[in-house]
């Protein structure tokens, strides 16, 4: 496998977040491709020259041993193609736990593929209403919603799998086994304006053991994790300069949401002022699946008045084959009649949420149904589906795998944090499919209506 070393590489710990980073990079003019796993030589050739190479995964939903098995070949791949910066992309709410989506486990597995001891962790993404101040994370409840400390957030503090009970990200990550976390807090950034800024590099030099006050034990660690605040988009360039300066010395592993890419782009001066391309009306019926338990997604389902809406019982979907087949027939019937169709599980159905054990089976069952619908539409003699949308991080990850795509490229942004991608597949009926993936916290109430395109 041969490829010119890209400037940037990333692994998204779920597919929705991975596409957000794809959008950030592509909008800045970088030639970018998101692969659905470690790419083959054929896929790399088909993608052409790239400035940024991404891999979409599902580590966020995995226990540590499965994460290591998932990330070990990713680490070997990125060691081989040698991006200057390797980004482990996590959700902007940092929801994770020792037993699932363990961020410390990911760092330990990926760090051998780079040469720099420093591991910056960016806490916050102001463009999505995520702010980190003095290491404490705050998040808006929905687009433009009220901002809460993450351990008091109405959704994230009661997340069914990874509830956020701690706002200090140093403590949160230490509980996952990431020890010795240092921090650089935002007041330092105020003195760091322009290319000759010295406050942040000097503070980092001290943390890394190059200053008189450094703790001697730091120099003996394989890597030094440092949490960096982000409270404003104005701070991105200063943070990006610090990352890029370090990456020039030795290839760097950085952790955080898409603000890692945003910071580097601000440093490079390649940020474009061009708006995202307008989303044209869909050439045919749109199929959407909402598998998120988020109240935000529930509100989006209720506002989707242009769709034929089909409630789906999540428990029956996973346990009753006849019910799953009947649901598929109902969806396909609506699409074949020319209707946009939105099928949904979760609170919008009025049904009680499944238990945590049962909910783990809902995402793969939902994904399998989505793939069957797409295939049935391709097989029944009518034009294949050209645009679909999926809400729910785990459901999105499983669905893209079930669709057997090899890559995604950027098409446009539906709203902040929600990307419409173009699918790449060896199957002609799926190649060119327009695919929207979104996490539960993303988008305004009119998201599914926006997916239809300007009328």
mmCIF file of N, CA, C and O in Angstrom, residues 265-309:
data_model
loop_
_atom_site.group_PDB
_atom_site.id
_atom_site.type_symbol
_atom_site.label_atom_id
_atom_site.label_comp_id
_atom_site.label_asym_id
_atom_site.label_seq_id
_atom_site.Cartn_x
_atom_site.Cartn_y
_atom_site.Cartn_z
ATOM 1 N N UNK A 265 -6.841 23.991 11.108
ATOM 2 C CA UNK A 265 -7.238 24.776 9.933
ATOM 3 C C UNK A 265 -7.069 26.277 10.218
ATOM 4 O O UNK A 265 -6.590 27.029 9.377
ATOM 5 N N UNK A 266 -7.438 26.703 11.424
ATOM 6 C CA UNK A 266 -7.251 28.108 11.798
ATOM 7 C C UNK A 266 -5.776 28.477 11.803
ATOM 8 O O UNK A 266 -5.391 29.580 11.399
ATOM 9 N N UNK A 267 -4.924 27.538 12.235
ATOM 10 C CA UNK A 267 -3.482 27.763 12.233
ATOM 11 C C UNK A 267 -2.940 27.834 10.811
ATOM 12 O O UNK A 267 -2.132 28.706 10.480
ATOM 13 N N UNK A 268 -3.385 26.925 9.950
ATOM 14 C CA UNK A 268 -2.889 26.861 8.565
ATOM 15 C C UNK A 268 -3.353 28.049 7.727
ATOM 16 O O UNK A 268 -2.797 28.328 6.663
ATOM 17 N N UNK A 269 -4.425 28.715 8.171
ATOM 18 C CA UNK A 269 -4.939 29.836 7.402
ATOM 19 C C UNK A 269 -5.693 29.416 6.169
ATOM 20 O O UNK A 269 -5.844 30.204 5.231
ATOM 21 N N UNK A 270 -6.213 28.160 6.180
ATOM 22 C CA UNK A 270 -6.937 27.653 5.010
ATOM 23 C C UNK A 270 -8.441 27.672 5.209
ATOM 24 O O UNK A 270 -9.182 27.104 4.414
ATOM 25 N N UNK A 271 -8.871 28.289 6.311
ATOM 26 C CA UNK A 271 -10.308 28.283 6.575
ATOM 27 C C UNK A 271 -11.039 29.081 5.504
ATOM 28 O O UNK A 271 -10.680 30.218 5.194
ATOM 29 N N UNK A 272 -12.047 28.474 4.911
ATOM 30 C CA UNK A 272 -12.767 29.116 3.823
ATOM 31 C C UNK A 272 -13.998 29.850 4.352
ATOM 32 O O UNK A 272 -14.602 29.428 5.323
ATOM 33 N N UNK A 273 -14.317 30.952 3.692
ATOM 34 C CA UNK A 273 -15.536 31.669 4.060
ATOM 35 C C UNK A 273 -16.700 31.266 3.169
ATOM 36 O O UNK A 273 -17.792 31.812 3.283
ATOM 37 N N UNK A 274 -16.445 30.322 2.259
ATOM 38 C CA UNK A 274 -17.511 29.890 1.366
ATOM 39 C C UNK A 274 -18.566 29.093 2.130
ATOM 40 O O UNK A 274 -18.233 28.212 2.907
ATOM 41 N N UNK A 275 -19.849 29.392 1.932
ATOM 42 C CA UNK A 275 -20.886 28.610 2.605
ATOM 43 C C UNK A 275 -20.967 27.205 2.025
ATOM 44 O O UNK A 275 -20.490 26.932 0.924
ATOM 45 N N UNK A 276 -21.574 26.308 2.795
ATOM 46 C CA UNK A 276 -21.788 24.950 2.297
ATOM 47 C C UNK A 276 -22.700 25.004 1.071
ATOM 48 O O UNK A 276 -23.592 25.850 0.985
ATOM 49 N N UNK A 277 -22.473 24.110 0.099
ATOM 50 C CA UNK A 277 -23.347 24.096 -1.081
ATOM 51 C C UNK A 277 -24.810 23.909 -0.681
ATOM 52 O O UNK A 277 -25.115 23.186 0.274
ATOM 53 N N UNK A 278 -25.689 24.572 -1.396
ATOM 54 C CA UNK A 278 -27.117 24.422 -1.117
ATOM 55 C C UNK A 278 -27.549 22.989 -1.396
ATOM 56 O O UNK A 278 -27.067 22.344 -2.333
ATOM 57 N N UNK A 279 -28.441 22.486 -0.574
ATOM 58 C CA UNK A 279 -28.950 21.127 -0.748
ATOM 59 C C UNK A 279 -30.122 21.166 -1.733
ATOM 60 O O UNK A 279 -31.173 21.750 -1.461
ATOM 61 N N UNK A 280 -29.906 20.544 -2.875
ATOM 62 C CA UNK A 280 -30.951 20.513 -3.895
ATOM 63 C C UNK A 280 -32.082 19.597 -3.460
ATOM 64 O O UNK A 280 -31.888 18.687 -2.643
ATOM 65 N N UNK A 281 -33.283 19.803 -3.991
ATOM 66 C CA UNK A 281 -34.385 18.885 -3.672
ATOM 67 C C UNK A 281 -34.014 17.452 -4.047
ATOM 68 O O UNK A 281 -33.338 17.211 -5.049
ATOM 69 N N UNK A 282 -34.451 16.508 -3.240
ATOM 70 C CA UNK A 282 -34.160 15.108 -3.521
ATOM 71 C C UNK A 282 -34.815 14.704 -4.844
ATOM 72 O O UNK A 282 -35.961 15.079 -5.116
ATOM 73 N N UNK A 283 -34.111 13.913 -5.676
ATOM 74 C CA UNK A 283 -34.690 13.494 -6.953
ATOM 75 C C UNK A 283 -35.786 12.446 -6.816
ATOM 76 O O UNK A 283 -36.448 12.104 -7.803
ATOM 77 N N UNK A 284 -35.994 11.937 -5.628
ATOM 78 C CA UNK A 284 -37.029 10.924 -5.394
ATOM 79 C C UNK A 284 -37.393 10.884 -3.925
ATOM 80 O O UNK A 284 -36.963 11.745 -3.142
ATOM 81 N N UNK A 285 -38.183 9.909 -3.512
ATOM 82 C CA UNK A 285 -38.573 9.815 -2.107
ATOM 83 C C UNK A 285 -37.359 9.678 -1.191
ATOM 84 O O UNK A 285 -36.385 9.006 -1.530
ATOM 85 N N UNK A 286 -37.437 10.305 -0.039
ATOM 86 C CA UNK A 286 -36.389 10.233 0.981
ATOM 87 C C UNK A 286 -36.825 9.246 2.049
ATOM 88 O O UNK A 286 -37.980 9.257 2.499
ATOM 89 N N UNK A 287 -35.905 8.386 2.444
ATOM 90 C CA UNK A 287 -36.150 7.451 3.534
ATOM 91 C C UNK A 287 -35.305 7.876 4.727
ATOM 92 O O UNK A 287 -34.093 8.076 4.605
ATOM 93 N N UNK A 288 -35.925 8.035 5.890
ATOM 94 C CA UNK A 288 -35.212 8.401 7.112
ATOM 95 C C UNK A 288 -35.552 7.410 8.210
ATOM 96 O O UNK A 288 -36.685 6.909 8.299
ATOM 97 N N UNK A 289 -34.554 7.145 9.041
ATOM 98 C CA UNK A 289 -34.736 6.250 10.191
ATOM 99 C C UNK A 289 -34.231 6.983 11.418
ATOM 100 O O UNK A 289 -33.105 7.471 11.446
ATOM 101 N N UNK A 290 -35.051 7.074 12.453
ATOM 102 C CA UNK A 290 -34.668 7.724 13.706
ATOM 103 C C UNK A 290 -34.617 6.672 14.795
ATOM 104 O O UNK A 290 -35.648 6.196 15.262
ATOM 105 N N UNK A 291 -33.379 6.308 15.199
ATOM 106 C CA UNK A 291 -33.215 5.314 16.242
ATOM 107 C C UNK A 291 -32.692 5.890 17.532
ATOM 108 O O UNK A 291 -32.358 5.152 18.455
ATOM 109 N N UNK A 292 -32.574 7.208 17.607
ATOM 110 C CA UNK A 292 -32.029 7.859 18.795
ATOM 111 C C UNK A 292 -33.073 7.934 19.904
ATOM 112 O O UNK A 292 -34.268 8.116 19.649
ATOM 113 N N UNK A 293 -32.621 7.818 21.150
ATOM 114 C CA UNK A 293 -33.496 7.985 22.314
ATOM 115 C C UNK A 293 -33.573 9.443 22.765
ATOM 116 O O UNK A 293 -34.229 9.746 23.753
ATOM 117 N N UNK A 294 -32.903 10.333 22.065
ATOM 118 C CA UNK A 294 -32.818 11.728 22.476
ATOM 119 C C UNK A 294 -34.151 12.447 22.343
ATOM 120 O O UNK A 294 -34.845 12.312 21.332
ATOM 121 N N UNK A 295 -34.528 13.273 23.327
ATOM 122 C CA UNK A 295 -35.719 14.122 23.182
ATOM 123 C C UNK A 295 -35.600 15.087 22.006
ATOM 124 O O UNK A 295 -36.616 15.474 21.423
ATOM 125 N N UNK A 296 -34.368 15.479 21.647
ATOM 126 C CA UNK A 296 -34.179 16.369 20.500
ATOM 127 C C UNK A 296 -34.605 15.661 19.222
ATOM 128 O O UNK A 296 -35.314 16.226 18.380
ATOM 129 N N UNK A 297 -34.200 14.403 19.065
ATOM 130 C CA UNK A 297 -34.624 13.641 17.895
ATOM 131 C C UNK A 297 -36.134 13.441 17.898
ATOM 132 O O UNK A 297 -36.787 13.505 16.851
ATOM 133 N N UNK A 298 -36.712 13.188 19.075
ATOM 134 C CA UNK A 298 -38.165 13.028 19.166
ATOM 135 C C UNK A 298 -38.885 14.273 18.656
ATOM 136 O O UNK A 298 -39.878 14.180 17.924
ATOM 137 N N UNK A 299 -38.375 15.458 19.012
ATOM 138 C CA UNK A 299 -38.982 16.698 18.527
ATOM 139 C C UNK A 299 -38.818 16.832 17.015
ATOM 140 O O UNK A 299 -39.719 17.330 16.324
ATOM 141 N N UNK A 300 -37.688 16.393 16.493
ATOM 142 C CA UNK A 300 -37.469 16.441 15.049
ATOM 143 C C UNK A 300 -38.433 15.516 14.304
ATOM 144 O O UNK A 300 -38.932 15.854 13.234
ATOM 145 N N UNK A 301 -38.711 14.356 14.891
ATOM 146 C CA UNK A 301 -39.681 13.431 14.288
ATOM 147 C C UNK A 301 -41.059 14.071 14.252
ATOM 148 O O UNK A 301 -41.762 14.029 13.236
ATOM 149 N N UNK A 302 -41.456 14.688 15.342
ATOM 150 C CA UNK A 302 -42.791 15.298 15.413
ATOM 151 C C UNK A 302 -42.937 16.444 14.417
ATOM 152 O O UNK A 302 -44.029 16.717 13.919
ATOM 153 N N UNK A 303 -41.818 17.127 14.105
ATOM 154 C CA UNK A 303 -41.874 18.271 13.185
ATOM 155 C C UNK A 303 -41.792 17.845 11.719
ATOM 156 O O UNK A 303 -41.959 18.688 10.831
ATOM 157 N N UNK A 304 -41.561 16.563 11.458
ATOM 158 C CA UNK A 304 -41.346 16.087 10.077
ATOM 159 C C UNK A 304 -42.681 15.816 9.395
ATOM 160 O O UNK A 304 -43.026 14.679 9.045
ATOM 161 N N UNK A 305 -43.436 16.858 9.133
ATOM 162 C CA UNK A 305 -44.798 16.705 8.626
ATOM 163 C C UNK A 305 -44.864 16.348 7.141
ATOM 164 O O UNK A 305 -45.928 15.974 6.644
ATOM 165 N N UNK A 306 -43.736 16.466 6.433
ATOM 166 C CA UNK A 306 -43.741 16.111 5.014
ATOM 167 C C UNK A 306 -43.563 14.616 4.780
ATOM 168 O O UNK A 306 -43.595 14.166 3.631
ATOM 169 N N UNK A 307 -43.366 13.870 5.834
ATOM 170 C CA UNK A 307 -43.103 12.439 5.726
ATOM 171 C C UNK A 307 -44.327 11.617 6.136
ATOM 172 O O UNK A 307 -45.138 12.050 6.987
ATOM 173 N N UNK A 308 -44.436 10.439 5.580
ATOM 174 C CA UNK A 308 -45.284 9.408 6.170
ATOM 175 C C UNK A 308 -44.490 8.832 7.336
ATOM 176 O O UNK A 308 -43.417 8.259 7.148
ATOM 177 N N UNK A 309 -45.004 9.005 8.538
ATOM 178 C CA UNK A 309 -44.260 8.586 9.729
ATOM 179 C C UNK A 309 -44.762 7.228 10.206
ATOM 180 O O UNK A 309 -45.967 7.025 10.374
#
